[in-house]
CSV table of C-alpha atoms and ligand atoms in Angstrom, one decimal:
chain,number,residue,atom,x,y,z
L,1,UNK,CA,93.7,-56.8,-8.7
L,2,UNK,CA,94.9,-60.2,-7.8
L,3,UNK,CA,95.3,-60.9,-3.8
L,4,UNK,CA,98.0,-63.9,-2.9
L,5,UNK,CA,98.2,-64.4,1.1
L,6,UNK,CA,101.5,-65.2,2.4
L,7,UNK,CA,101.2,-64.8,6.0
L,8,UNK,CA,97.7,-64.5,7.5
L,9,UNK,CA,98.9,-64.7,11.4
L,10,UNK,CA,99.3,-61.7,14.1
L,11,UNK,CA,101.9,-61.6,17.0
L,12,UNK,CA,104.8,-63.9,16.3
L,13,UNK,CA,104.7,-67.0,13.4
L,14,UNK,CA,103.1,-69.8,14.9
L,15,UNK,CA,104.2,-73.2,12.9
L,16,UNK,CA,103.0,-76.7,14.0
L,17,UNK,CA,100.4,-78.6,13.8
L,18,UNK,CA,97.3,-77.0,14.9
L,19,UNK,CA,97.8,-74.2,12.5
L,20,UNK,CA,98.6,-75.9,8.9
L,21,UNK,CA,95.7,-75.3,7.6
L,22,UNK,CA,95.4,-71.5,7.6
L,23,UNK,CA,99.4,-70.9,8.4
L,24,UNK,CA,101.6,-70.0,10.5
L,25,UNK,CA,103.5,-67.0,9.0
L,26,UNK,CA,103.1,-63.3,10.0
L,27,UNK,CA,101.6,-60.5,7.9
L,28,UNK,CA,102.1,-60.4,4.2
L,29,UNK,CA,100.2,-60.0,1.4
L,30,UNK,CA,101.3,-59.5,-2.0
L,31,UNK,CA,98.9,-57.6,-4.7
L,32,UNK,CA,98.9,-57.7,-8.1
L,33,UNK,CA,97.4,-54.5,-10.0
L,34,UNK,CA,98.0,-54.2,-13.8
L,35,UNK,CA,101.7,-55.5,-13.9
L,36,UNK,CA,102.5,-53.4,-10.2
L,37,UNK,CA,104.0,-55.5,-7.7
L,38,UNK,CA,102.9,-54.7,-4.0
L,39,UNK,CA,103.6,-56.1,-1.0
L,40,UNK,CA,102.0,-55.2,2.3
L,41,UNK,CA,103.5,-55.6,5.2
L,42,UNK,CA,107.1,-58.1,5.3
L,43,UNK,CA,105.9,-60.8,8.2
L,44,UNK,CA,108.0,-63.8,8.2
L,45,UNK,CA,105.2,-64.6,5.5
L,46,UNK,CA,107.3,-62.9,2.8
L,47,UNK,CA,110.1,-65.5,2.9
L,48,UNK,CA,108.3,-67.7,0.4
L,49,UNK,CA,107.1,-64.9,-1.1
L,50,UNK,CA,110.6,-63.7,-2.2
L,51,UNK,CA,111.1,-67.0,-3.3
L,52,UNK,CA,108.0,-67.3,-5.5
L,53,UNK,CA,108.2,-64.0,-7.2
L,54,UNK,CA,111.9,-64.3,-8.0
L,55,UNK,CA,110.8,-67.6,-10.1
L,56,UNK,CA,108.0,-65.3,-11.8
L,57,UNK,CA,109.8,-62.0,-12.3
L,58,UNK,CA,113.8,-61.8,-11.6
L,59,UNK,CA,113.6,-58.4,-11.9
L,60,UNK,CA,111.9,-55.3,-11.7
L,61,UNK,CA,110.5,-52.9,-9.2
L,62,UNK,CA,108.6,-54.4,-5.9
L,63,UNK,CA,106.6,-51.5,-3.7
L,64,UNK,CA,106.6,-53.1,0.3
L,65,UNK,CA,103.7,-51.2,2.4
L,66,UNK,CA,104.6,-51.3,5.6
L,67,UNK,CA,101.8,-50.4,8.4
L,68,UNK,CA,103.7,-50.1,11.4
L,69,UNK,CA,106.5,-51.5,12.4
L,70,UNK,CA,106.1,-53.9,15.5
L,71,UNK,CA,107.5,-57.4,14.8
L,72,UNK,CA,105.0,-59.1,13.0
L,73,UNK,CA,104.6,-56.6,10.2
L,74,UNK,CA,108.9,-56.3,9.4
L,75,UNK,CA,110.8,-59.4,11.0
L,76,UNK,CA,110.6,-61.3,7.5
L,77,UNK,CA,112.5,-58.2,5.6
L,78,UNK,CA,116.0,-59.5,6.2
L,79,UNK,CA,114.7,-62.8,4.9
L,80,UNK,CA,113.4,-61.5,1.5
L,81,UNK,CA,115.4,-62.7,-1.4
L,82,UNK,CA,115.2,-59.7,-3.7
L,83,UNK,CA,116.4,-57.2,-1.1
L,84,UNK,CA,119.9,-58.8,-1.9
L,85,UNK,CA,119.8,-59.1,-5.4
L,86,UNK,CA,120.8,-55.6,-7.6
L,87,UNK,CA,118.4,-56.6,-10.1
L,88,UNK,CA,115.3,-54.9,-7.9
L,89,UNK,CA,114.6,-51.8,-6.7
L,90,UNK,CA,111.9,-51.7,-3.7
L,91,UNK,CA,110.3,-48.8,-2.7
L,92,UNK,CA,109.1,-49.2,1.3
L,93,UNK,CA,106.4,-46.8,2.1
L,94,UNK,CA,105.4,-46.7,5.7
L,95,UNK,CA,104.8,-43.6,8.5
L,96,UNK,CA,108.1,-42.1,10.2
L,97,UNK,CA,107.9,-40.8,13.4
L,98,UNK,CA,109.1,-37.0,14.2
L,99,UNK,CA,111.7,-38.1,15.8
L,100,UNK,CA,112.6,-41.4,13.7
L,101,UNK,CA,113.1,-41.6,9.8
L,102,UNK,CA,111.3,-44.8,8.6
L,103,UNK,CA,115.5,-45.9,7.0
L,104,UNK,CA,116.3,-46.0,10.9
L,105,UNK,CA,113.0,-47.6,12.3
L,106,UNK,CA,113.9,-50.1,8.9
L,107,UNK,CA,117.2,-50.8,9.4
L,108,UNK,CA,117.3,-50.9,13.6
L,109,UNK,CA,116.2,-54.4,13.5
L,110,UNK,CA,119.3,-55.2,11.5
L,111,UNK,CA,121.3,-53.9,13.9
L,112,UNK,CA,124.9,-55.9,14.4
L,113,UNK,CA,123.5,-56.5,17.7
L,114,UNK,CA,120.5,-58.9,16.4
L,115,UNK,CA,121.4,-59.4,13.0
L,116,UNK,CA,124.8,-60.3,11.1
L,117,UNK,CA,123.5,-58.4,8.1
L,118,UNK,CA,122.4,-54.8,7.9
L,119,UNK,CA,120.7,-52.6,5.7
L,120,UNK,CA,123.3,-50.8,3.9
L,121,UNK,CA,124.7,-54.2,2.9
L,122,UNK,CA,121.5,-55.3,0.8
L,123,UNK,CA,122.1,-55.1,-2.5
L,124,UNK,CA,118.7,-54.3,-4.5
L,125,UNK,CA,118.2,-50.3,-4.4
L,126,UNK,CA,116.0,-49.2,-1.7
L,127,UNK,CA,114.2,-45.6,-1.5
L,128,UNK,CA,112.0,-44.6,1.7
L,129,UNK,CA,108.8,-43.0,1.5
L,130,UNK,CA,107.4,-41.7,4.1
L,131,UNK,CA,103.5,-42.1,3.8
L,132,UNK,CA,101.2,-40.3,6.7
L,133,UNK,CA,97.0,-39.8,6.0
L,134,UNK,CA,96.2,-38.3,2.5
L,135,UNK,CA,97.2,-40.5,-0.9
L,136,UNK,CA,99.3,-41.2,-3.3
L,137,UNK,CA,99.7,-42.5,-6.7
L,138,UNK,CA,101.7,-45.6,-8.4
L,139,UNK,CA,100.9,-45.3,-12.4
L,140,UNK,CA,97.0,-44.9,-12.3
L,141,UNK,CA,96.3,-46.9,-9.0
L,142,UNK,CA,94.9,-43.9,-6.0
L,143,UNK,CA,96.5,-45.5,-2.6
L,144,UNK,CA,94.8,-43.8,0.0
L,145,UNK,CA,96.2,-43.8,4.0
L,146,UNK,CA,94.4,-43.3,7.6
L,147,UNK,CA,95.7,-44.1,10.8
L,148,UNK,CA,94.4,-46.8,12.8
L,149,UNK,CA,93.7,-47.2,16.4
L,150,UNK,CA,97.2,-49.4,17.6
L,151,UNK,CA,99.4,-49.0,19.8
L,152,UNK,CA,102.3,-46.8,18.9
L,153,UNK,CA,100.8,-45.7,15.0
L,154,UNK,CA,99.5,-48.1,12.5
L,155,UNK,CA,98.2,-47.2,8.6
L,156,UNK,CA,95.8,-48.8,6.9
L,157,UNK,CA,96.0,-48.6,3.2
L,158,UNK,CA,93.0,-48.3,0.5
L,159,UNK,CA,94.1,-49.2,-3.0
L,160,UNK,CA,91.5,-47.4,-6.2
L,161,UNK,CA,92.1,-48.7,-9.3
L,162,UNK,CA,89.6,-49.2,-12.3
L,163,UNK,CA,86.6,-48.6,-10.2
L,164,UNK,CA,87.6,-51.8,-8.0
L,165,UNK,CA,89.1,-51.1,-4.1
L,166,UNK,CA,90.7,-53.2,-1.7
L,167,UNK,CA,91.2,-52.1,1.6
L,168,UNK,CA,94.5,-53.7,4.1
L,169,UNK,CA,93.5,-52.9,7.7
L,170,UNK,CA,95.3,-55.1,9.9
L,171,UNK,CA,96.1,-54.3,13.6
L,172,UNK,CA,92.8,-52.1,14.7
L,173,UNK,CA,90.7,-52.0,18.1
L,174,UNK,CA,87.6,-50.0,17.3
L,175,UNK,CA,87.6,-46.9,19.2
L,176,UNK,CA,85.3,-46.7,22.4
L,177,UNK,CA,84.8,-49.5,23.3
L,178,UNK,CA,83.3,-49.7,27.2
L,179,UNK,CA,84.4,-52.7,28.6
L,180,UNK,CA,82.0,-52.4,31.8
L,181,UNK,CA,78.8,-52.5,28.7
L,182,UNK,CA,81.1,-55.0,26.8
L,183,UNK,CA,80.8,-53.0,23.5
L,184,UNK,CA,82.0,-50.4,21.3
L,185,UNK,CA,81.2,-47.4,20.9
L,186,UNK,CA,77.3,-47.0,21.9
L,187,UNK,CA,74.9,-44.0,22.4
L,188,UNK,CA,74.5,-45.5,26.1
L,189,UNK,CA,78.6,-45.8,26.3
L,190,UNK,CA,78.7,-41.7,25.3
L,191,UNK,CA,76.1,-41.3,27.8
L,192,UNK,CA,78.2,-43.0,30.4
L,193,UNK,CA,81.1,-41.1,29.5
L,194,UNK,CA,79.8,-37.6,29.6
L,195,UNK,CA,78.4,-38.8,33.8
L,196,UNK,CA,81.8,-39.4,34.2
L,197,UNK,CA,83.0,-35.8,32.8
L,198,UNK,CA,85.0,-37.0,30.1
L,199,UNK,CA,82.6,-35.0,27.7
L,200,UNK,CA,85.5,-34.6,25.3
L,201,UNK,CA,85.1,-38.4,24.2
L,202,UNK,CA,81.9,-38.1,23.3
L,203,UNK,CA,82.4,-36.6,19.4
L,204,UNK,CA,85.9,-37.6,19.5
L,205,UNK,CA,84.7,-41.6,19.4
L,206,UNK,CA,81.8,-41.2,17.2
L,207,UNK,CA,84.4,-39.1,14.5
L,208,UNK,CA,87.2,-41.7,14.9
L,209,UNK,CA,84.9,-45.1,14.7
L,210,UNK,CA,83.2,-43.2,11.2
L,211,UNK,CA,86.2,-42.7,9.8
L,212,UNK,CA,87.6,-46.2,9.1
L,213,UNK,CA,84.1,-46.9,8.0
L,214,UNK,CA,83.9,-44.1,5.8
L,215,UNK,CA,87.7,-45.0,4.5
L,216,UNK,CA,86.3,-49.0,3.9
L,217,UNK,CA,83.0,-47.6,2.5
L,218,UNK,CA,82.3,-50.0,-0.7
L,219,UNK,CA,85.2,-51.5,-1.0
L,220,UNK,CA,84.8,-55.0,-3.1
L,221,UNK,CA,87.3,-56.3,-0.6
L,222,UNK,CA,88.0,-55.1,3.5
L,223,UNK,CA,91.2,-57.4,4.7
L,224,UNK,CA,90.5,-56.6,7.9
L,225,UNK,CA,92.3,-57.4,12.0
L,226,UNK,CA,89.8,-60.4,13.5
L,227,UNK,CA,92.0,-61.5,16.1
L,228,UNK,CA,89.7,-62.3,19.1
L,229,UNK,CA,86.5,-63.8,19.9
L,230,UNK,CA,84.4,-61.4,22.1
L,231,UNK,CA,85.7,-62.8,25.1
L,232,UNK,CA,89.1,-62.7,24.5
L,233,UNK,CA,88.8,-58.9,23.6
L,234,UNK,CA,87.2,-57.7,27.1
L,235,UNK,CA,90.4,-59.4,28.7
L,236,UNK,CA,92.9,-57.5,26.0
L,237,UNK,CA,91.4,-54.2,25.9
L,238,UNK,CA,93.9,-51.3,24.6
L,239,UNK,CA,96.2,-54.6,22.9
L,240,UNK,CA,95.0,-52.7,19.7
L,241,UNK,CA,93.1,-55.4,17.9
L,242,UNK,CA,89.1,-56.8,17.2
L,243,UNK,CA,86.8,-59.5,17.3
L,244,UNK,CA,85.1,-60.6,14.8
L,245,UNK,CA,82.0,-58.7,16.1
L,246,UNK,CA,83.5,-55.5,15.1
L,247,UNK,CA,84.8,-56.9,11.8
L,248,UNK,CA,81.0,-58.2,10.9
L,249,UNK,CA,79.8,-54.1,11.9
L,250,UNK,CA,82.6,-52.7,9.9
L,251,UNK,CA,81.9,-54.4,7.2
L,252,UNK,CA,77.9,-53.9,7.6
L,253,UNK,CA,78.3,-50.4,8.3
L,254,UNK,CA,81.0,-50.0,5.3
L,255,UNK,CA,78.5,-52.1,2.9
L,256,UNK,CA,82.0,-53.9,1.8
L,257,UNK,CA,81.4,-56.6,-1.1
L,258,UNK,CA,83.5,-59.0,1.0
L,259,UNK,CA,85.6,-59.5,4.0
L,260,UNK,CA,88.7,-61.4,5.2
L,261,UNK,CA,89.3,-61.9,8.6
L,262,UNK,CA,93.1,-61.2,9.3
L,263,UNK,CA,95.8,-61.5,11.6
L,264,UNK,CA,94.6,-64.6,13.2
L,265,UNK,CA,95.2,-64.9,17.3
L,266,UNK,CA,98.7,-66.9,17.9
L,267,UNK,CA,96.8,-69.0,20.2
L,268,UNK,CA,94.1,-70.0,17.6
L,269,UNK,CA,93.7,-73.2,16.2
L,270,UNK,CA,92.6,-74.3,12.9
L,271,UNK,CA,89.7,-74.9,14.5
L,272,UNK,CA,88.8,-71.8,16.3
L,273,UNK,CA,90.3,-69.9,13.1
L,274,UNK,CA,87.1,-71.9,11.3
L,275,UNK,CA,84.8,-71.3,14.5
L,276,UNK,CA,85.1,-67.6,14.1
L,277,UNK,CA,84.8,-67.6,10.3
L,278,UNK,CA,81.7,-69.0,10.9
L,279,UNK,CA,80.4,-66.8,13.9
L,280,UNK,CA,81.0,-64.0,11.6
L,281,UNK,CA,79.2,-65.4,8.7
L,282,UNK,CA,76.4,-66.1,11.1
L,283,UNK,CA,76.4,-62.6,12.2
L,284,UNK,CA,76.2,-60.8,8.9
L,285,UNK,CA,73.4,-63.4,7.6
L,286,UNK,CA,71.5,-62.9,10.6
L,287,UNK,CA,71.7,-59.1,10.6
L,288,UNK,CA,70.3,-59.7,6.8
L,289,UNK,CA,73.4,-59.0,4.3
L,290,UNK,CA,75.0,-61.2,1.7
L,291,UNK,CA,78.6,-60.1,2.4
L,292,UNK,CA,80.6,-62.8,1.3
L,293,UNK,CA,83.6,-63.7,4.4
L,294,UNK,CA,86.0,-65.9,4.8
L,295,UNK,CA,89.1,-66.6,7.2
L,296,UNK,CA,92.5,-65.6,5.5
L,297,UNK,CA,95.0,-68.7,4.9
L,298,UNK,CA,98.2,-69.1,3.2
L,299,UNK,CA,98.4,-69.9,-0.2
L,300,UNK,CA,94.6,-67.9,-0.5
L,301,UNK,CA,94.7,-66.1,-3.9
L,302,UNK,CA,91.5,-64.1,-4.2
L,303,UNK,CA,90.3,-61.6,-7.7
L,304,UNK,CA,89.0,-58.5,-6.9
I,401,ZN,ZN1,100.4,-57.3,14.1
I,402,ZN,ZN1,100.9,-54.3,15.9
């Protein structure tokens, strides 16, 4: 599996000059499995990335993963050079509302009203898959799906291939979290909770919290949401994202082989994007484990 990041930053793109080094771009990763083109999530990231594989492939079939469809994660699509050129066929794979096909929730944002150009007028061959939680298979490569904790819906995807696993989980608050204890998920927050008759939480948390560590368990590498220091989370509770605190215990508590923090703050500097790199390093060699982390930046091509 080979790992090229196109667009490592959350919110809206965020060019200039305190953010060359790890990018500006929104969400989008390509991934590389055994001659299968992926692409997860279409951030204003996957302009160049058109660009790039059209030099390397001119043709063929592309497969866009799409976790949720708030800005950052689709506002490059209409920008993507092989969606107008009949020599491709992409498959887009993302959730679909009961009440919203995920054609619609694609092609809104190409409405005449913000866009001159709009879907039906791209000329590569699209088909839709709607993907909720269970899996699914491309050639011999298991793609598994949960559902985050986001606002609206998010997925995050696990990709089993040849005993190696990769797991692309952008856009998730850990469930729980008491902001009055400042952390997430604790016996003492349950405790809290049940005093406060909202005994329901209690198993509710504890389920939810295990299951993204359960889905990340061993992967060899978690790309995971790290958009706020500590502080910054207690002032954006329910914004759907985490700190790097909860990325270091995800990955403990997953035993990943390595971690990337994603879907870096719009605010962030370079320097506070290399700050928290190295607060979450700190964290996992303090708490004793040789997880290897780094910050994601664009242009990173990692080998799982
Ligand atoms: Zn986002
Ligand atoms: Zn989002």
């Amino acid at each position: 599996m080979l790992v090229r990041f196109w667009g490592v930053r959350g919110s809206i793109a965020t060019p200039g000059q305190n953010t060359v080094n790890y990018g500006g771009n929104t969400s989008c990763v390509e991934l590389e499995i055994d001659g299968n083109y992926f692409v997860l999530d279409a951030g204003t990231g996957i302009r160049l990335l058109g660009l790039d594989l059209h030099q390397r492939r001119e043709r063929g079939t592309i497969n866009l993963l799409i976790s949720h469809p708030h800005w950052d994660h689709i506002q490059g699509l209409p920008f993507f050079m092989p969606a107008f050129r009949e020599e491709y066929e992409l498959n887009i794979f993302g959730y679909e509302s009961t009440n919203q096909e995920l054609e619609k929730i694609i092609a809104n944002q190409m409405d005449p009203t913000y866009f001159p150009v709009q879907l039906g007028d791209l000329d590569a061959k699209l088909n839709f898959n709607k993907v909720a939680e269970g899996s699914f298979r491309i050639d011999d490569i298991r793609i598994d799906s949960i559902f985050l904790n986001h606002p609206g819906y998010n997925i995050a995807y696990r990709f089993n291939w040849k005993g190696k696993t990769l797991v692309y989980a952008t856009d998730n608050q850990p469930y729980g979290f008491c902001p009055h204890l400042g952390r997430w998920a604790t016996d003492e927050y349950f405790e809290n909770a049940k005093n406060h008759s909202f005994k329901h939480v209690e198993l509710y948390f504890e389920d939810l919290n295990e299951r993204i560590i359960d889905f990340a368990k061993g992967a060899d590498l978690l790309i995971h949401d790290t958009q706020y220091t500590p502080e910054e989370f207690r002032r954006k509770i329910d914004w759907g994202h985490s700190s790097y605190e909860f990325t270091a215990e995800l990955a403990i508590q997953a035993d990943v082989e390595s971690v990337i923090l994603f879907h870096h703050e719009p605010e962030h500097s370079d320097e506070m994007v290399r700050q928290i790199e190295t607060q979450t390093n700190n964290i996992l060699k303090n708490a004793g484990h040789n997880i290897a982390c780094q910050a994601a930046h664009e242009g990173l091509e990692v080998l799982v």
